[in-house]
GROMACS .gro file of C-alpha atoms in nm:
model
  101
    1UNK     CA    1  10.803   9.990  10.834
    2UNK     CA    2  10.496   9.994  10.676
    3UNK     CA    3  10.212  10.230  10.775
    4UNK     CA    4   9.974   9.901  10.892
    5UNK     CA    5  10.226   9.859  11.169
    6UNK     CA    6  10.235  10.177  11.287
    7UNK     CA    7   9.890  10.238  11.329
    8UNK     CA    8   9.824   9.870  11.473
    9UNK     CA    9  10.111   9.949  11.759
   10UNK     CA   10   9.844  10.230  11.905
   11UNK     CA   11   9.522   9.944  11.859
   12UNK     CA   12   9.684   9.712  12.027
   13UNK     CA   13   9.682   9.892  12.363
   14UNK     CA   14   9.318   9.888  12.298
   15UNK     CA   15   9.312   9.549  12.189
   16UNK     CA   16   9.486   9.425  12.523
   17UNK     CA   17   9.203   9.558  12.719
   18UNK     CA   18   8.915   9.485  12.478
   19UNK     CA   19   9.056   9.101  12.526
   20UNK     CA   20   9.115   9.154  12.955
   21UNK     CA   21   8.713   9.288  12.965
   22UNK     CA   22   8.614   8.999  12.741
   23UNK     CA   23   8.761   8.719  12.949
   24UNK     CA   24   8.648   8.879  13.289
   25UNK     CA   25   8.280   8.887  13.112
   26UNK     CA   26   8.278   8.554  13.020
   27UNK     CA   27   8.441   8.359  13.323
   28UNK     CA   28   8.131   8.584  13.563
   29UNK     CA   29   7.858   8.555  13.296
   30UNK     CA   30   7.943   8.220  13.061
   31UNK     CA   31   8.096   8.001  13.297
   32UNK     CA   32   8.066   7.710  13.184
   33UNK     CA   33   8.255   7.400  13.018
   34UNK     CA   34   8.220   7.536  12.676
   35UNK     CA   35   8.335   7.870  12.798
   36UNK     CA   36   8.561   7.939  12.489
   37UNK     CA   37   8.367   7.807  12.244
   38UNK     CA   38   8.144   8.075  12.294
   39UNK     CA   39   8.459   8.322  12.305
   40UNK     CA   40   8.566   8.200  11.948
   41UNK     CA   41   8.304   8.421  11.760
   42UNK     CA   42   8.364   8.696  11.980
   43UNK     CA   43   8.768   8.686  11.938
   44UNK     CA   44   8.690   8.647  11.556
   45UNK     CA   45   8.475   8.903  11.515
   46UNK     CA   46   8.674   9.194  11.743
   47UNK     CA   47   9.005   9.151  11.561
   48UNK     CA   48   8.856   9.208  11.218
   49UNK     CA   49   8.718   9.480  11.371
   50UNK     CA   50   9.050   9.627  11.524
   51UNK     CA   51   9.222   9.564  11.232
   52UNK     CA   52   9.009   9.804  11.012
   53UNK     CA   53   9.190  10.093  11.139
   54UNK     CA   54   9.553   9.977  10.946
   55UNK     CA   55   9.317   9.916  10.663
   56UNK     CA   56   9.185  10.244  10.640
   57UNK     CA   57   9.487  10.427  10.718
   58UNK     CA   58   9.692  10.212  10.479
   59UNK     CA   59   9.449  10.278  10.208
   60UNK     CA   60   9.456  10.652  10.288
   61UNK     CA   61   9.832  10.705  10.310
   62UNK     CA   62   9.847  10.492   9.932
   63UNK     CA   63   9.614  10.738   9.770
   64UNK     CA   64   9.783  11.059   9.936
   65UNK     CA   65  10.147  10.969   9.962
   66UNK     CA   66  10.171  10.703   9.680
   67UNK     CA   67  10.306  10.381   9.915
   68UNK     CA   68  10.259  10.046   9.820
   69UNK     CA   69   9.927   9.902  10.039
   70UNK     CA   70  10.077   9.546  10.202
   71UNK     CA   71   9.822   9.240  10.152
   72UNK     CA   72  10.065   9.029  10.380
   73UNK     CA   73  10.100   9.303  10.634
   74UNK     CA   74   9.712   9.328  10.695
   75UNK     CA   75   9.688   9.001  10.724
   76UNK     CA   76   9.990   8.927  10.994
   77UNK     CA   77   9.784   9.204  11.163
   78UNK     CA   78   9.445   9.043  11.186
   79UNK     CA   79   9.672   8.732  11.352
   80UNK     CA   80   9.834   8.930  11.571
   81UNK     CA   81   9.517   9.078  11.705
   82UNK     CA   82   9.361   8.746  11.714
   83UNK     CA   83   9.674   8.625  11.900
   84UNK     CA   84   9.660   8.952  12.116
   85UNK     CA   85   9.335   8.887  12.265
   86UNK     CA   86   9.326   8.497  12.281
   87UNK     CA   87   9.558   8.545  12.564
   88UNK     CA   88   9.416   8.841  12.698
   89UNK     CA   89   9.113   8.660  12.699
   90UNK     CA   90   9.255   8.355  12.844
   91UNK     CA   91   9.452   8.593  13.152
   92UNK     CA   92   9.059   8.751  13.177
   93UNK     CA   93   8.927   8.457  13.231
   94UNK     CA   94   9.163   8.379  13.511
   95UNK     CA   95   9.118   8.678  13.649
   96UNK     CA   96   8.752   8.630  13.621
   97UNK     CA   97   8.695   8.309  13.762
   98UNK     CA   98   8.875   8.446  14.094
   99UNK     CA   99   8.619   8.693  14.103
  100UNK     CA  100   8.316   8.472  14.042
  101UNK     CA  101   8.434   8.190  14.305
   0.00000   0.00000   0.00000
């Protein structure tokens, strides 16, 4: 198992509740019929952002240790976060729009 993996199982706790929050904010705030095409950039954005951490680590653990840095396994982390919070976000904005009436 490569380190990217290890280090994106603890982010995606984070990740999960990054994409709740974000779904919650936009079904009180941006309620309207384009509701995710204004949580597209945000989505985008906050899993290239939560998949830095694997980056750095796996970049890290290369130079110190000598292991092989994964190309594929950084990217099938980036679409796992962006799969992460898309249905966070979507379960957010459920929640949400029980909240905002």
């Amino acid at each position: 198992m490569s380190r990217v993996y290890y280090i994106f199982d603890k982010v995606s706790i984070i990740t999960i509740i990054i994409g709740f929050v974000l779904g919650i904010y936009l079904a009180i705030n941006h309620n309207t019929a384009y509701l995710w095409f204004d949580a597209i950039p945000f989505i985008i954005v906050i899993a290239a952002i939560m998949t830095i951490p694997p980056i750095i680590d796996s970049l890290y653990s290369r130079k110190k240790n000598n292991e092989d840095f994964s190309w594929p396994a950084i990217v099938e982390a980036y679409l796992l976060n962006v799969a992460i919070l898309v249905v966070c976000t979507a379960f957010g904005i459920v929640i949400g729009s029980f909240y905002s009436g």
